[in-house]
Short mmCIF file of C-alpha atoms in Angstrom, two decimals:
data_model
loop_
_atom_site.label_atom_id
_atom_site.label_comp_id
_atom_site.label_asym_id
_atom_site.label_seq_id
_atom_site.Cartn_x
_atom_site.Cartn_y
_atom_site.Cartn_z
CA UNK A 6 0.00 0.00 0.00
CA UNK A 7 1.29 3.43 -0.88
CA UNK A 8 1.86 6.03 1.78
CA UNK A 9 -0.87 8.19 0.20
CA UNK A 10 -3.40 5.37 0.56
CA UNK A 11 -2.33 4.70 4.12
CA UNK A 12 -2.73 8.37 5.05
CA UNK A 13 -6.10 8.62 3.27
CA UNK A 14 -7.44 5.44 4.88
CA UNK A 15 -6.45 6.77 8.31
CA UNK A 16 -8.11 10.13 7.58
CA UNK A 17 -11.31 8.42 6.41
CA UNK A 18 -11.32 6.19 9.49
CA UNK A 19 -10.97 9.22 11.76
CA UNK A 20 -13.80 10.98 9.95
CA UNK A 21 -16.01 7.90 10.32
CA UNK A 22 -15.23 7.93 14.04
CA UNK A 23 -16.07 11.63 14.22
CA UNK A 24 -19.40 10.87 12.56
CA UNK A 25 -19.93 8.21 15.29
CA UNK A 26 -19.88 5.25 12.94
CA UNK A 27 -19.03 1.87 14.38
CA UNK A 28 -17.30 -1.36 13.40
CA UNK A 29 -14.82 0.45 11.16
CA UNK A 30 -12.54 -2.04 9.43
CA UNK A 31 -9.93 -1.32 6.77
CA UNK A 32 -8.83 -4.22 4.55
CA UNK A 33 -5.66 -4.41 2.46
CA UNK A 34 -6.78 -6.13 -0.76
CA UNK A 35 -3.77 -5.20 -2.90
CA UNK A 36 -2.84 -8.21 -5.01
CA UNK A 37 -6.17 -9.87 -4.20
CA UNK A 38 -8.60 -7.55 -5.94
CA UNK A 39 -7.90 -6.39 -9.50
CA UNK A 40 -10.10 -3.33 -8.90
CA UNK A 41 -8.80 -1.68 -5.73
CA UNK A 42 -6.10 -1.83 -3.05
CA UNK A 43 -8.00 -0.85 0.09
CA UNK A 44 -11.58 -1.48 1.25
CA UNK A 45 -13.09 0.41 4.18
CA UNK A 46 -16.29 -0.92 5.76
CA UNK A 47 -18.22 0.92 8.49
CA UNK A 48 -21.66 0.89 10.08
CA UNK A 49 -23.92 3.94 10.24
CA UNK A 50 -26.79 3.93 12.69
CA UNK A 51 -29.08 5.99 10.47
CA UNK A 52 -29.44 7.49 7.01
CA UNK A 53 -28.34 10.96 8.13
CA UNK A 54 -24.89 9.52 8.80
CA UNK A 55 -24.79 8.17 5.25
CA UNK A 56 -25.41 11.65 3.86
CA UNK A 57 -22.84 13.23 6.18
CA UNK A 58 -20.30 10.55 5.23
CA UNK A 59 -20.92 11.01 1.51
CA UNK A 60 -20.17 14.70 1.78
CA UNK A 61 -17.24 14.69 4.19
CA UNK A 62 -15.42 11.56 2.95
CA UNK A 63 -15.58 12.67 -0.67
CA UNK A 64 -14.19 16.09 0.35
CA UNK A 65 -11.32 14.52 2.33
CA UNK A 66 -10.44 12.22 -0.57
CA UNK A 67 -10.64 15.09 -3.06
CA UNK A 68 -8.23 17.15 -0.94
CA UNK A 69 -5.86 14.16 -0.95
CA UNK A 70 -6.01 13.97 -4.76
CA UNK A 71 -8.45 11.05 -5.08
CA UNK A 72 -11.44 11.46 -7.38
CA UNK A 73 -14.81 9.89 -6.60
CA UNK A 74 -15.55 7.57 -9.53
CA UNK A 75 -19.22 6.98 -8.74
CA UNK A 76 -20.69 10.33 -7.67
CA UNK A 77 -24.09 8.90 -6.85
CA UNK A 78 -26.33 10.26 -4.16
CA UNK A 79 -28.48 7.15 -3.94
CA UNK A 80 -28.05 5.40 -0.62
CA UNK A 81 -31.77 4.91 -0.02
CA UNK A 82 -31.26 1.19 0.49
CA UNK A 83 -28.98 1.79 3.47
CA UNK A 84 -25.71 1.19 1.65
CA UNK A 85 -23.33 3.94 0.59
CA UNK A 86 -20.56 2.79 -1.76
CA UNK A 87 -17.81 5.25 -2.67
CA UNK A 88 -15.21 4.28 -5.28
CA UNK A 89 -11.96 6.26 -5.25
CA UNK A 90 -10.23 3.73 -7.59
CA UNK A 91 -7.45 2.52 -5.27
CA UNK A 92 -9.72 2.80 -2.21
CA UNK A 93 -13.38 1.80 -1.90
CA UNK A 94 -15.61 2.74 1.04
CA UNK A 95 -18.76 0.82 2.04
CA UNK A 96 -20.95 2.31 4.76
CA UNK A 97 -24.05 0.34 5.65
CA UNK A 98 -26.83 0.55 8.19
CA UNK A 99 -26.72 -2.41 10.62
CA UNK A 100 -29.46 -4.44 8.92
CA UNK A 101 -27.74 -4.21 5.52
CA UNK A 102 -24.31 -4.97 6.96
CA UNK A 103 -25.69 -8.07 8.65
CA UNK A 104 -27.62 -9.12 5.54
CA UNK A 105 -24.83 -8.67 2.97
CA UNK A 106 -22.10 -9.73 5.43
CA UNK A 107 -19.21 -8.25 3.46
CA UNK A 108 -16.96 -8.98 6.42
CA UNK A 109 -17.25 -12.72 5.85
CA UNK A 110 -16.04 -12.20 2.27
CA UNK A 111 -13.01 -10.46 3.75
CA UNK A 112 -12.41 -12.97 6.56
CA UNK A 113 -9.04 -14.13 5.20
CA UNK A 114 -7.83 -10.67 4.17
CA UNK A 115 -5.36 -8.60 6.19
CA UNK A 116 -6.98 -5.87 8.25
CA UNK A 117 -5.09 -2.60 8.37
CA UNK A 118 -7.20 -1.22 11.20
CA UNK A 119 -9.87 -2.91 13.26
CA UNK A 120 -12.06 -0.97 15.69
CA UNK A 121 -12.46 -2.28 18.37
CA UNK A 122 -9.03 -3.85 18.30
CA UNK A 123 -9.30 -7.39 19.60
CA UNK A 124 -9.22 -10.82 18.00
CA UNK A 125 -11.48 -13.83 18.23
CA UNK A 126 -8.94 -15.41 20.60
CA UNK A 127 -10.35 -13.02 23.18
CA UNK A 128 -13.58 -15.01 22.98
CA UNK A 129 -11.73 -18.26 23.79
CA UNK A 130 -13.07 -20.02 20.71
CA UNK A 131 -9.57 -20.92 19.53
CA UNK A 132 -10.05 -19.42 16.08
CA UNK A 133 -7.23 -17.11 14.96
CA UNK A 134 -9.41 -15.33 12.39
CA UNK A 135 -10.56 -11.76 13.04
CA UNK A 136 -14.07 -11.24 14.31
CA UNK A 137 -16.79 -10.72 11.75
CA UNK A 138 -19.32 -7.92 12.03
CA UNK A 139 -21.92 -10.43 13.28
CA UNK A 140 -19.54 -11.69 15.98
CA UNK A 141 -18.76 -8.12 17.06
CA UNK A 142 -22.46 -7.26 17.26
CA UNK A 143 -23.16 -10.46 19.24
CA UNK A 144 -20.36 -9.61 21.66
CA UNK A 145 -21.61 -6.04 22.01
CA UNK A 146 -25.18 -7.25 22.61
CA UNK A 147 -23.98 -9.72 25.25
CA UNK A 148 -22.12 -6.91 27.03
CA UNK A 149 -25.15 -4.62 26.82
CA UNK A 150 -27.21 -6.98 28.98
CA UNK A 151 -25.29 -5.80 32.05
CA UNK A 152 -25.85 -2.43 33.58
CA UNK A 153 -22.95 -0.53 35.11
CA UNK A 154 -23.97 -1.44 38.68
CA UNK A 155 -23.55 -5.15 37.91
CA UNK A 156 -20.03 -4.77 36.47
#
């Protein structure tokens, strides 16, 4: 991965965090995909985040010298896809991310960044593979059953 792509992916990740998106994962697909080198996947809780992401991420990429190849404004199905040639961003609402399960397609691909940063070994299942979005959501839901007084 080029330094420009690494810097851009970090900037996009930080902007996704600022927009309070969750489950942000950056995959290094160079040499695996003939179409792109980096794939960013994030979850937006609502459609307003998709609109905010479309505007701010495209502006950040433009300032870094990357042109949006698919300047569509249609994310009505809960999936925003942004193609910057060497870097592709997918932001989905939770239901779409669970349904399409892009993370399972990427299960054997190197993650550049993983938020939260822990592996499936932390769940004591013995699997060295990174957690999928469904596993992260299940873990989060299991932690949400406790209130702070019980912890």
